PDB file of C-alpha atoms in Angstrom:
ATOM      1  CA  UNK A 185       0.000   0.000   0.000  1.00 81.00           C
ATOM      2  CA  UNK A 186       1.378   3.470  -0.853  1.00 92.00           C
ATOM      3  CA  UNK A 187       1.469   5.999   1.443  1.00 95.00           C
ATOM      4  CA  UNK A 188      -1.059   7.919  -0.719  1.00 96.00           C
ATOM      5  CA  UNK A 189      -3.651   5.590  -0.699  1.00 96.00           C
ATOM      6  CA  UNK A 190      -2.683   5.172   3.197  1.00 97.00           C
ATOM      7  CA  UNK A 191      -3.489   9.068   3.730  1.00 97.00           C
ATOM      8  CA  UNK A 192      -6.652   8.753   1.359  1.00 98.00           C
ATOM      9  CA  UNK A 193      -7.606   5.517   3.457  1.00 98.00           C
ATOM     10  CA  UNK A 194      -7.103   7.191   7.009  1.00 98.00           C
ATOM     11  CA  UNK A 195      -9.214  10.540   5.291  1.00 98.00           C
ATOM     12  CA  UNK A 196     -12.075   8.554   4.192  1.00 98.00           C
ATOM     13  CA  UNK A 197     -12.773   5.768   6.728  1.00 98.00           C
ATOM     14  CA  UNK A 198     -12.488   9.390   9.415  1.00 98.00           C
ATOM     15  CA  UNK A 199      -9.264   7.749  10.722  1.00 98.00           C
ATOM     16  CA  UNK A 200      -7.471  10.931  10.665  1.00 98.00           C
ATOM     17  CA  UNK A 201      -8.900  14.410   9.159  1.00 98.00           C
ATOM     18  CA  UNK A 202     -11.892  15.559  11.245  1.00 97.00           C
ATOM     19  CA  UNK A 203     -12.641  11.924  13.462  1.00 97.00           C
ATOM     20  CA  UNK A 204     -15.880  11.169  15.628  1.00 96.00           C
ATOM     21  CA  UNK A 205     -14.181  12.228  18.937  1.00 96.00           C
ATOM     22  CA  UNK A 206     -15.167  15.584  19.986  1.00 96.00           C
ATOM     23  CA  UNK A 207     -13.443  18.689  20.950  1.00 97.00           C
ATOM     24  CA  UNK A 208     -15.524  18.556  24.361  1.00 97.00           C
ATOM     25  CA  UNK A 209     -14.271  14.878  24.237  1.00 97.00           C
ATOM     26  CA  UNK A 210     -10.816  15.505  24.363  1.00 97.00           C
ATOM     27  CA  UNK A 211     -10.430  18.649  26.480  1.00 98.00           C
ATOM     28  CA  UNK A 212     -12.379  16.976  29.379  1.00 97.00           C
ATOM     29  CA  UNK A 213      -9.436  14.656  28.814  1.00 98.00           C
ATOM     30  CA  UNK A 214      -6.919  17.089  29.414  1.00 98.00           C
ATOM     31  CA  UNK A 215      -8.595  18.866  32.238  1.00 98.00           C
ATOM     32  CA  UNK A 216      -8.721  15.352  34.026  1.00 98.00           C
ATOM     33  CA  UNK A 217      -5.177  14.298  33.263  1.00 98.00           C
ATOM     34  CA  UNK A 218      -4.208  17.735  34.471  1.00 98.00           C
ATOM     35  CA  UNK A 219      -5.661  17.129  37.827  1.00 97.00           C
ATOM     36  CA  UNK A 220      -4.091  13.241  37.738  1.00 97.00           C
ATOM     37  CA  UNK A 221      -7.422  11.582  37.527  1.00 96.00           C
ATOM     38  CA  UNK A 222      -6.613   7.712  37.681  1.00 94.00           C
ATOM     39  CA  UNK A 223      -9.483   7.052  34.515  1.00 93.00           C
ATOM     40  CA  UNK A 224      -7.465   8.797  32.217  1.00 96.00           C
ATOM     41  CA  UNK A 225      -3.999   8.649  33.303  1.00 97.00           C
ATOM     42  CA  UNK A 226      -4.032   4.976  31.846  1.00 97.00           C
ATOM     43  CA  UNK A 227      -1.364   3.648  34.693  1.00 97.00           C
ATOM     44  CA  UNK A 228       1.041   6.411  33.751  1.00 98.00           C
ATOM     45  CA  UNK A 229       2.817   8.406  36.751  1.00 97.00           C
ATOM     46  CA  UNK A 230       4.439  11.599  34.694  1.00 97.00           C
ATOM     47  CA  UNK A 231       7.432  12.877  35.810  1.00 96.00           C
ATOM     48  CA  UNK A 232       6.308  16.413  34.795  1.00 95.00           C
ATOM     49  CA  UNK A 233       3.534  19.209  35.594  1.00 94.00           C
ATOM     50  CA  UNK A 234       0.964  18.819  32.967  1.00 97.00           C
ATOM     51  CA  UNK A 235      -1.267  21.778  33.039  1.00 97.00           C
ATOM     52  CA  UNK A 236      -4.386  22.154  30.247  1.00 97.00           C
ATOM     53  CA  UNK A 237      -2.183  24.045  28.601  1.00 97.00           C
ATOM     54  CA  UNK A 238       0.643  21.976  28.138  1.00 98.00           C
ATOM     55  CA  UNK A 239      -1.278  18.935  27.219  1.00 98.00           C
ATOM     56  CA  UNK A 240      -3.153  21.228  24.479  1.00 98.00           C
ATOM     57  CA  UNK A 241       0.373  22.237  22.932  1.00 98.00           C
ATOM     58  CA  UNK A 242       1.654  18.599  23.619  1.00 98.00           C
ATOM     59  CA  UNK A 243      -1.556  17.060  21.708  1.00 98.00           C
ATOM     60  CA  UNK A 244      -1.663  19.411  18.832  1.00 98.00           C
ATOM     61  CA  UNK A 245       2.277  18.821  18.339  1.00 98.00           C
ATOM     62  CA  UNK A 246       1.324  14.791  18.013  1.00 98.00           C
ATOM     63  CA  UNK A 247      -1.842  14.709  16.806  1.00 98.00           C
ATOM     64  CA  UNK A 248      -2.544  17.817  15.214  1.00 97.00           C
ATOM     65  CA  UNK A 249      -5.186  19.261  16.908  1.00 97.00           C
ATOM     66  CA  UNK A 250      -5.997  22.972  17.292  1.00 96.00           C
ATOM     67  CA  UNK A 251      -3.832  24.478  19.902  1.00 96.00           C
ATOM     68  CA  UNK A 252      -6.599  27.437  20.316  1.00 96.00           C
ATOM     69  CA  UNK A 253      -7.855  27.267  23.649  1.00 95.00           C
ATOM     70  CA  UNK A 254     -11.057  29.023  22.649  1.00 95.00           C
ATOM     71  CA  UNK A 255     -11.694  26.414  20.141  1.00 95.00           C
ATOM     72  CA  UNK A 256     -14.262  24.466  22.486  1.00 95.00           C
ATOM     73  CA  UNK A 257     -16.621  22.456  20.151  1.00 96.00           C
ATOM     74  CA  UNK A 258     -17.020  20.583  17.377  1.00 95.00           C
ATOM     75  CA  UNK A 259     -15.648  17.287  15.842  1.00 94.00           C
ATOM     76  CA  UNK A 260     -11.888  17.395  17.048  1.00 96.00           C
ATOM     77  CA  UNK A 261      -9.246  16.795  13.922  1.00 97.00           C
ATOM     78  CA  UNK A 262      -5.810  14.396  13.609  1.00 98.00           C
ATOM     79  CA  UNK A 263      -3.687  15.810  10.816  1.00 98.00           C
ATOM     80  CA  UNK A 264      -2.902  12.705   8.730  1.00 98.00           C
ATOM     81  CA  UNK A 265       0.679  12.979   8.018  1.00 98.00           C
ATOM     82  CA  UNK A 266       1.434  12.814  12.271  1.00 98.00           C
ATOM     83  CA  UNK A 267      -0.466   9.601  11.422  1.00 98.00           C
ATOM     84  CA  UNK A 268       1.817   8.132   8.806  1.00 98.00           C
ATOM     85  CA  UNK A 269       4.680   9.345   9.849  1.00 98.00           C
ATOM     86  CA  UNK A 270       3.891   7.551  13.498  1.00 98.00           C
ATOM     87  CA  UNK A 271       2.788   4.456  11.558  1.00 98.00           C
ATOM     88  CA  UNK A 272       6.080   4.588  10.007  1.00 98.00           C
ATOM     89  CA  UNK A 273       8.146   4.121  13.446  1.00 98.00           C
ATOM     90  CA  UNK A 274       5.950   1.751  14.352  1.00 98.00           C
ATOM     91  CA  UNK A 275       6.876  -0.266  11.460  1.00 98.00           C
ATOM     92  CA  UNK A 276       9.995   0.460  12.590  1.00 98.00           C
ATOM     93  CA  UNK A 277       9.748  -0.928  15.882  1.00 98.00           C
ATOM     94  CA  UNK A 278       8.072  -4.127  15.044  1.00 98.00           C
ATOM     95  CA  UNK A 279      11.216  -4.648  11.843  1.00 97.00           C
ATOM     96  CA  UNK A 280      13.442  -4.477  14.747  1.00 97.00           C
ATOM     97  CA  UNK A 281      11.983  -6.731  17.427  1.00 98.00           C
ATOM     98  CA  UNK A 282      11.447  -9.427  14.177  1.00 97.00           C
ATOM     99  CA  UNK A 283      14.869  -9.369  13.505  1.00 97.00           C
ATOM    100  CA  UNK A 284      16.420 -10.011  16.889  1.00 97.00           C
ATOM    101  CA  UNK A 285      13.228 -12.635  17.355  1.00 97.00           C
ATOM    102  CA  UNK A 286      12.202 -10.610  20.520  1.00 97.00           C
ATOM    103  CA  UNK A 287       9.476 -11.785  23.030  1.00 98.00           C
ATOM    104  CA  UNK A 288       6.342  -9.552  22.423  1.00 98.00           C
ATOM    105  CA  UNK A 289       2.765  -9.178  24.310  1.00 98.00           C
ATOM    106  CA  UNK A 290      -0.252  -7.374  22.490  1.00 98.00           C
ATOM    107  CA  UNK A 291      -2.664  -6.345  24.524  1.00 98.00           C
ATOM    108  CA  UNK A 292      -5.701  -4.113  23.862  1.00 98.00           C
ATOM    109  CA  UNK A 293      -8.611  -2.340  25.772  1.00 96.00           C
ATOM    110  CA  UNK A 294     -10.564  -2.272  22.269  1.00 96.00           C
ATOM    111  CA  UNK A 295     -11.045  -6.115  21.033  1.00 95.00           C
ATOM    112  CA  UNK A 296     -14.216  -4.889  19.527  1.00 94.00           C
ATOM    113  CA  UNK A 297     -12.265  -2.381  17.132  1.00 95.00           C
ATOM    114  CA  UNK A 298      -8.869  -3.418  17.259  1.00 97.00           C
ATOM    115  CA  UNK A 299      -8.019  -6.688  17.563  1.00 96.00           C
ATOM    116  CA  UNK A 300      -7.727  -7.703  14.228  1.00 96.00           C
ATOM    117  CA  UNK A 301      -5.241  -5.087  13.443  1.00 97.00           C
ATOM    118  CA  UNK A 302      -3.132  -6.518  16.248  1.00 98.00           C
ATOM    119  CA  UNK A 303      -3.403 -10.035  15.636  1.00 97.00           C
ATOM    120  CA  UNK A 304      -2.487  -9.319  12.468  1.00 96.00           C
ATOM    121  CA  UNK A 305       0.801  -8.169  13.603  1.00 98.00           C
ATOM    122  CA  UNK A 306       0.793 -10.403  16.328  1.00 98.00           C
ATOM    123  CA  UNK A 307       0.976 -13.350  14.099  1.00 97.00           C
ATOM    124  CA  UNK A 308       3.077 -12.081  11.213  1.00 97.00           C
ATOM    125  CA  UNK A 309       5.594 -11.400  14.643  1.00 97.00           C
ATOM    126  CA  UNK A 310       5.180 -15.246  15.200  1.00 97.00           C
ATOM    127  CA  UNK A 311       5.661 -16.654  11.824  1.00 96.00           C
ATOM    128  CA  UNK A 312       9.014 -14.708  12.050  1.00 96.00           C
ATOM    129  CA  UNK A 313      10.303 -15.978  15.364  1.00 96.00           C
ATOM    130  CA  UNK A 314       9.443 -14.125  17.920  1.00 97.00           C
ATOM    131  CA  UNK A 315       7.843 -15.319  20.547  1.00 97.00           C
ATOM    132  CA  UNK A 316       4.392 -14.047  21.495  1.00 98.00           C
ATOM    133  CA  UNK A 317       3.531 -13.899  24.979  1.00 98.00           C
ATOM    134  CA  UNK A 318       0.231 -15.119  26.776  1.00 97.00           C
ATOM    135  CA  UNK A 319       0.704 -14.680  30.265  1.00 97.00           C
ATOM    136  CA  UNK A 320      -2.092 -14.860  33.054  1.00 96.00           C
ATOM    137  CA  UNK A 321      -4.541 -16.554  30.833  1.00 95.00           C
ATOM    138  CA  UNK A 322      -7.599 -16.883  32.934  1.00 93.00           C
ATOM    139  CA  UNK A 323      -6.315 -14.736  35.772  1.00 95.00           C
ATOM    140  CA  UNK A 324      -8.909 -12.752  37.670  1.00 93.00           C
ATOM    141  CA  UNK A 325      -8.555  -8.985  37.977  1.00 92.00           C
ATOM    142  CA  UNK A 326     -10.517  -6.455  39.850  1.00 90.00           C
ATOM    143  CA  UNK A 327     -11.103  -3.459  38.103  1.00 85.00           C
ATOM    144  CA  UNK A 328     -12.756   0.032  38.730  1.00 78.00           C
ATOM    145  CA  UNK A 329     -15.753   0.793  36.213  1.00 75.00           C
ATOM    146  CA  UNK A 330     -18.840   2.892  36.374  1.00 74.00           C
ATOM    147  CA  UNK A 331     -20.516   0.394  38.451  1.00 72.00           C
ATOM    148  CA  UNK A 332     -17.993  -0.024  41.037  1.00 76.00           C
ATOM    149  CA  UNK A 333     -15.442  -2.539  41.043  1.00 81.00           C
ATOM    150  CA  UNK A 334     -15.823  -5.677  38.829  1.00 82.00           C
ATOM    151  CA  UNK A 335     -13.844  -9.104  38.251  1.00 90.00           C
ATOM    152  CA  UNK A 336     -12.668  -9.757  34.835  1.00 91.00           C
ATOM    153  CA  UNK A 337     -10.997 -12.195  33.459  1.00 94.00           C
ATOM    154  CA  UNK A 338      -7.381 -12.067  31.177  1.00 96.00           C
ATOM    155  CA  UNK A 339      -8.205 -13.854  27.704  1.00 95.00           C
ATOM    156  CA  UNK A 340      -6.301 -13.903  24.419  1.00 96.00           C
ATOM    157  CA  UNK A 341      -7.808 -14.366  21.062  1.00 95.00           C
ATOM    158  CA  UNK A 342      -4.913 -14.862  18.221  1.00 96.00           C
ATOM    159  CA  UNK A 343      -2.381 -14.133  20.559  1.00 97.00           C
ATOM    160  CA  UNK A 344      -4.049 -10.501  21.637  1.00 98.00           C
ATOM    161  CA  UNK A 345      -4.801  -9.876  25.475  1.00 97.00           C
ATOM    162  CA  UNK A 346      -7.995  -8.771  26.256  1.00 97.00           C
ATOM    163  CA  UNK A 347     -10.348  -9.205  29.458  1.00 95.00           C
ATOM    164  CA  UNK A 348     -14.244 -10.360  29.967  1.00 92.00           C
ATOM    165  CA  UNK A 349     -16.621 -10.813  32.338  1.00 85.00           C
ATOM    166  CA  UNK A 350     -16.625 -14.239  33.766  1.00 76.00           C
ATOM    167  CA  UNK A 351     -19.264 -16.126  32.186  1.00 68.00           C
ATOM    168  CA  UNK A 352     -18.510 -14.598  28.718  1.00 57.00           C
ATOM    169  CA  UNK A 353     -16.890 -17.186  26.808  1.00 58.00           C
ATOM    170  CA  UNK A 354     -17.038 -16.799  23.079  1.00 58.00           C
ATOM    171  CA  UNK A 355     -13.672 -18.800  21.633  1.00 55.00           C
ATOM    172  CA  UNK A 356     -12.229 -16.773  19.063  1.00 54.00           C
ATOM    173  CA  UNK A 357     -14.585 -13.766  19.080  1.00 59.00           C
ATOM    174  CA  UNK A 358     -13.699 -10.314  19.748  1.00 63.00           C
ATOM    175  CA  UNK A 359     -16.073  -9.990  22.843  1.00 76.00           C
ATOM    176  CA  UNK A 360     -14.681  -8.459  25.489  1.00 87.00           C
ATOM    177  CA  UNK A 361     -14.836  -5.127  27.429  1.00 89.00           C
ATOM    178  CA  UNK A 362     -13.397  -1.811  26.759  1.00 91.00           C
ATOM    179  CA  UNK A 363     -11.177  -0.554  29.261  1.00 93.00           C
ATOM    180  CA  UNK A 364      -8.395   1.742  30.358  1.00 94.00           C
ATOM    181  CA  UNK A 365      -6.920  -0.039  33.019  1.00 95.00           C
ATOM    182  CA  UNK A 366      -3.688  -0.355  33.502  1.00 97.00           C
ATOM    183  CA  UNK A 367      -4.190  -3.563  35.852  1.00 96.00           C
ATOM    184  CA  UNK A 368      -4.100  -6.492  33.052  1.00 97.00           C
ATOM    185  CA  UNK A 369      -0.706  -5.749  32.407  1.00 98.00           C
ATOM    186  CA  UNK A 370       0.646  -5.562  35.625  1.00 97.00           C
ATOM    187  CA  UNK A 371      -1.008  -8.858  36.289  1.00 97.00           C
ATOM    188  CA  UNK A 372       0.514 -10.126  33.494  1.00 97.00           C
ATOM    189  CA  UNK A 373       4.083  -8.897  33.210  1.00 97.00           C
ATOM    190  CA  UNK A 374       3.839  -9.988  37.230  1.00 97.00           C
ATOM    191  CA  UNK A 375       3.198 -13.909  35.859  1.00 96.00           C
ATOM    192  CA  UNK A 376       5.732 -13.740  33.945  1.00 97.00           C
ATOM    193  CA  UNK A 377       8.176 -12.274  36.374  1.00 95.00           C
ATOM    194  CA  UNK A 378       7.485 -14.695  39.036  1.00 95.00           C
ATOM    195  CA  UNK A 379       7.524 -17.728  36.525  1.00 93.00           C
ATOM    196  CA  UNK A 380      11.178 -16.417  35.960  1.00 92.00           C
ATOM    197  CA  UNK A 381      10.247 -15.117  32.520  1.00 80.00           C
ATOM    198  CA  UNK A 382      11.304 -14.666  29.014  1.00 92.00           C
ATOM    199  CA  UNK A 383       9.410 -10.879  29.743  1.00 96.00           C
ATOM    200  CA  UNK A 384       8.532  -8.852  26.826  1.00 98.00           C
ATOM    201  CA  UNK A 385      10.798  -6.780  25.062  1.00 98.00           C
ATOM    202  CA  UNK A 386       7.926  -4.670  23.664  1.00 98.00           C
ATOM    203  CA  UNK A 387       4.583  -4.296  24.650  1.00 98.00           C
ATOM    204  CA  UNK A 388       2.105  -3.299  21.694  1.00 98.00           C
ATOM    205  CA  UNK A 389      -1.829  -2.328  22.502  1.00 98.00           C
ATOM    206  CA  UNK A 390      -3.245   0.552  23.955  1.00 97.00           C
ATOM    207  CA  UNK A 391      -4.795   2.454  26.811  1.00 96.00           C
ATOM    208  CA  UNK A 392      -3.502   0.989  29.906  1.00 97.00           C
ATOM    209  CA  UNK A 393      -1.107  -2.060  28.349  1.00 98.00           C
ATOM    210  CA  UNK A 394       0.690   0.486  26.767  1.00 98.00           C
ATOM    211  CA  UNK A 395       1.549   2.781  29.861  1.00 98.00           C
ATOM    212  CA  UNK A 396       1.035   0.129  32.102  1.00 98.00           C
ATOM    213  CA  UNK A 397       3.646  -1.168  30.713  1.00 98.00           C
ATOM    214  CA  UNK A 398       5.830   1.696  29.967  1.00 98.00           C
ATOM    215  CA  UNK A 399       5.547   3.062  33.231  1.00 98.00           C
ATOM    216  CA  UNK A 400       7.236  -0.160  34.370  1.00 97.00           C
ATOM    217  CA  UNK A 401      10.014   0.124  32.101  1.00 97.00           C
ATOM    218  CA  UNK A 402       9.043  -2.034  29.576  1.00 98.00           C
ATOM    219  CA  UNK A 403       9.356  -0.662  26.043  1.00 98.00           C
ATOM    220  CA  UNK A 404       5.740  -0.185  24.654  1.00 98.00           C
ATOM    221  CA  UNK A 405       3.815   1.372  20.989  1.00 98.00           C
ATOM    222  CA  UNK A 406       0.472   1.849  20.350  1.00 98.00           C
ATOM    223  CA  UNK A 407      -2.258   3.903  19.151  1.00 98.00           C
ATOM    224  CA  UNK A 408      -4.332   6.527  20.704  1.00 98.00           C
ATOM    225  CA  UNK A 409      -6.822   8.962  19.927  1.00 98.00           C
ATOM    226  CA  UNK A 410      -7.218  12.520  20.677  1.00 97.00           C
ATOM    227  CA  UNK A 411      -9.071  11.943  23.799  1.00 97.00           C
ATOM    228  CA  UNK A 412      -6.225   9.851  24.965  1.00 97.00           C
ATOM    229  CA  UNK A 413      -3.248  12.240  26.032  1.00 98.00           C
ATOM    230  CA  UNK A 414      -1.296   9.976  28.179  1.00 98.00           C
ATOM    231  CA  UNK A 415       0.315   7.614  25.416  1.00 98.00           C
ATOM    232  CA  UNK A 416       1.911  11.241  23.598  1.00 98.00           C
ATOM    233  CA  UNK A 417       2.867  12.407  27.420  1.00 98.00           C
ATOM    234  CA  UNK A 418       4.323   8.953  27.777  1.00 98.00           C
ATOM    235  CA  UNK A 419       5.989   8.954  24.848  1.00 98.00           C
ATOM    236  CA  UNK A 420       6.955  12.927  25.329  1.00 98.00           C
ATOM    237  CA  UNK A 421       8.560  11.374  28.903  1.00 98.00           C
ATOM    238  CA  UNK A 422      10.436   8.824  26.852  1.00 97.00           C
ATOM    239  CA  UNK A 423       7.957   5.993  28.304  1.00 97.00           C
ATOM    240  CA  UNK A 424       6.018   4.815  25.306  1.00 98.00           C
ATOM    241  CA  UNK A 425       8.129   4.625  22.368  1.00 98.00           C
ATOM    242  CA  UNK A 426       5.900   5.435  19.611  1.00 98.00           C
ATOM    243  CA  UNK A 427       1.996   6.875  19.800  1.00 98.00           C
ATOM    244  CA  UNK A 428      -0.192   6.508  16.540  1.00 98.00           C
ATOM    245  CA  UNK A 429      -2.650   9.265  16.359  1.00 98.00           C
ATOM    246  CA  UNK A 430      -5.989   8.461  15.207  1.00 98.00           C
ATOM    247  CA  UNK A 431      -9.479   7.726  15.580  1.00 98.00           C
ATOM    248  CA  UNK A 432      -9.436   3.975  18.053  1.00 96.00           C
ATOM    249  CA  UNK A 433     -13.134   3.393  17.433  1.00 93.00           C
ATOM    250  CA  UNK A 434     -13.947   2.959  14.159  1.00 96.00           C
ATOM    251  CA  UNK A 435     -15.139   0.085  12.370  1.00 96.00           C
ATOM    252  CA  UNK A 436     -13.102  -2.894  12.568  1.00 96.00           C
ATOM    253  CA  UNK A 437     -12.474  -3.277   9.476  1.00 96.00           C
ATOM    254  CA  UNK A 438     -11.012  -0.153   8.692  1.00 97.00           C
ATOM    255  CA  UNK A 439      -7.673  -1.018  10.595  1.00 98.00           C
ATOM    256  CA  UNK A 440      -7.008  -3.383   8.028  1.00 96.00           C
ATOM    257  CA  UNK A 441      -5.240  -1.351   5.198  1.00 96.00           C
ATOM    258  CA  UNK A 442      -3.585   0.318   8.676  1.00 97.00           C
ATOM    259  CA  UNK A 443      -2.198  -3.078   9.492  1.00 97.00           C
ATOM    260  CA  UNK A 444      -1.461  -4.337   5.290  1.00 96.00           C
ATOM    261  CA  UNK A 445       0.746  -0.956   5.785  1.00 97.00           C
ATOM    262  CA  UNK A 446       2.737  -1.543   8.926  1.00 97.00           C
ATOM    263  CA  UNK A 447       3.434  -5.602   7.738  1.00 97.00           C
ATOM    264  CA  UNK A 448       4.485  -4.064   4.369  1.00 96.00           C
ATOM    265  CA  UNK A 449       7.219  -0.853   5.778  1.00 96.00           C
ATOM    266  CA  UNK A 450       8.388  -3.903   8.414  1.00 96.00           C
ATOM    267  CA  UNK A 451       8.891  -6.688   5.542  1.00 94.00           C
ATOM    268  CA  UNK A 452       6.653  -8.965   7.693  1.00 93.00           C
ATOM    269  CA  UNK A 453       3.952 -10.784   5.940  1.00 75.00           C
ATOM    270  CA  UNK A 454       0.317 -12.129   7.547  1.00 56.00           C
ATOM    271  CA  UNK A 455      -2.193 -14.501   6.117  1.00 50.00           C
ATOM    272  CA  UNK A 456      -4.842 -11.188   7.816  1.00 46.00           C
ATOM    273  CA  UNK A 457      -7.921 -12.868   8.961  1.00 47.00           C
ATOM    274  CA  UNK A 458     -10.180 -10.413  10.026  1.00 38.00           C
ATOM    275  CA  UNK A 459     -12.505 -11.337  12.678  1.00 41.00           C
TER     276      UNK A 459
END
């Protein structure tokens, strides 16, 4: 795929461009990471004062929002070439773990959306010889959500982490709650650390696996949406190695010239089966 038709792609399917998140979306965002609000800081402790202001000029650096302040409505926008020229290091990244066969773990807080796109990777990773991690399968965590604290479970479909309520078992499927918690990957790199390893050389996901994880020290990419400020303060702290602007909650589908891309700039290959 060229990265013309990559830029068209992200512009039509309202990837990048104008997206569905909303400027009200996203500065709520930054208001609540500036006060440290554990639902958005995604498990991610900065080292720096992040004032509104800071994460407005921070975001519109990455993502290419408007740094007006007074701009206070409507759709919010991702310029397209932050996008490709994120998805490029990404590529990057993954070229680099497949050639020195590094131990990976995907991970993702949107299996509706996104976990084709990752298994994708995740097994064009394997077929190269890397190993891909599964850690804590079936492990309980407790996790904060609107209803109070619930018990999920860790599950992975095609090698991607995701969790579910108990009782939801759908082998295969991409059922599975949305999240932002930073706890499955704890859990996780923790069972692997106590079972005396290999751990993951990069983490790849979102939300909370990827600054869960970075804010442990283990290297981490991802993508994130506008709404979403700690992966680019992460990465700005030299915690997440590479954030992908653009719209996480599209339809599924739409990932999938996204991921043709990344295999193609990392000379990795995939057989692709979209759930």
């Amino acid at each position: 795929m060229s990265t013309g038709a990559l830029r068209a792609h992200l512009l039509a399917a309202r990837l990048a461009g104008p997206v569905a998140t909303s400027r009200e979306e996203s500065l709520r965002s930054y208001r609540l990471f500036a006060a440290r609000d554990p639902r958005v800081m995604l498990g991610l402790d900065p080292e720096w004062a992040w004032g509104e202001g800071d994460l407005l000029r921070l975001m519109a650096d990455k993502c290419g929002v408007s740094a007006d302040p007074a701009h206070v409505s409507g759709p919010d926008v991702i310029d397209p070439e932050r996008t490709v020229a994120a998805l490029e290091a990404f590529a990057g990244r993954l070229c680099e773990a497949a050639r020195a066969r590094s131990p990976v773990l995907f991970g993702t807080g949107h299996p509706h959306r996104l976990l084709g796109f990752y298994a994708g990777l995740a097994e064009a990773l394997s077929a190269a010889g890397c190993v891909v991690l599964t850690p804590a399968q079936g492990v309980c965590v407790d996790m904060a959500t609107r209803f109070g604290v619930r018990t999920h479970r860790i599950e992975y479909v095609r090698g991607v982490a995701l969790v579910r309520e108990p009782g939801v078992r759908v082998p295969g499927s991409a059922t599975g709650v949305h999240t932002h918690s930073p706890l499955p990957v704890r859990m996780a790199l923790g069972v692997l650390a106590e079972a005396g390893g290999p751990l993951p050389e990069l983490v790849v996901g979102d939300h909370g696996w990827v600054c869960g994880a970075g804010q442990l020290g283990v290297e981490a990419i991802g993508l994130a949406d506008t709404d979403d400020p700690a992966l680019f303060v992460g990465e700005a702290e030299g915690r997440v190695s590479v954030a992908v602007p653009l719209d996480d909650a599209v339809r599924a589908d739409y990932y999938r010239p996204l991921a043709h891309y990344v295999l193609g700039r990392a000379r990795l290959t995939g057989r692709q089966e979209w759930p």
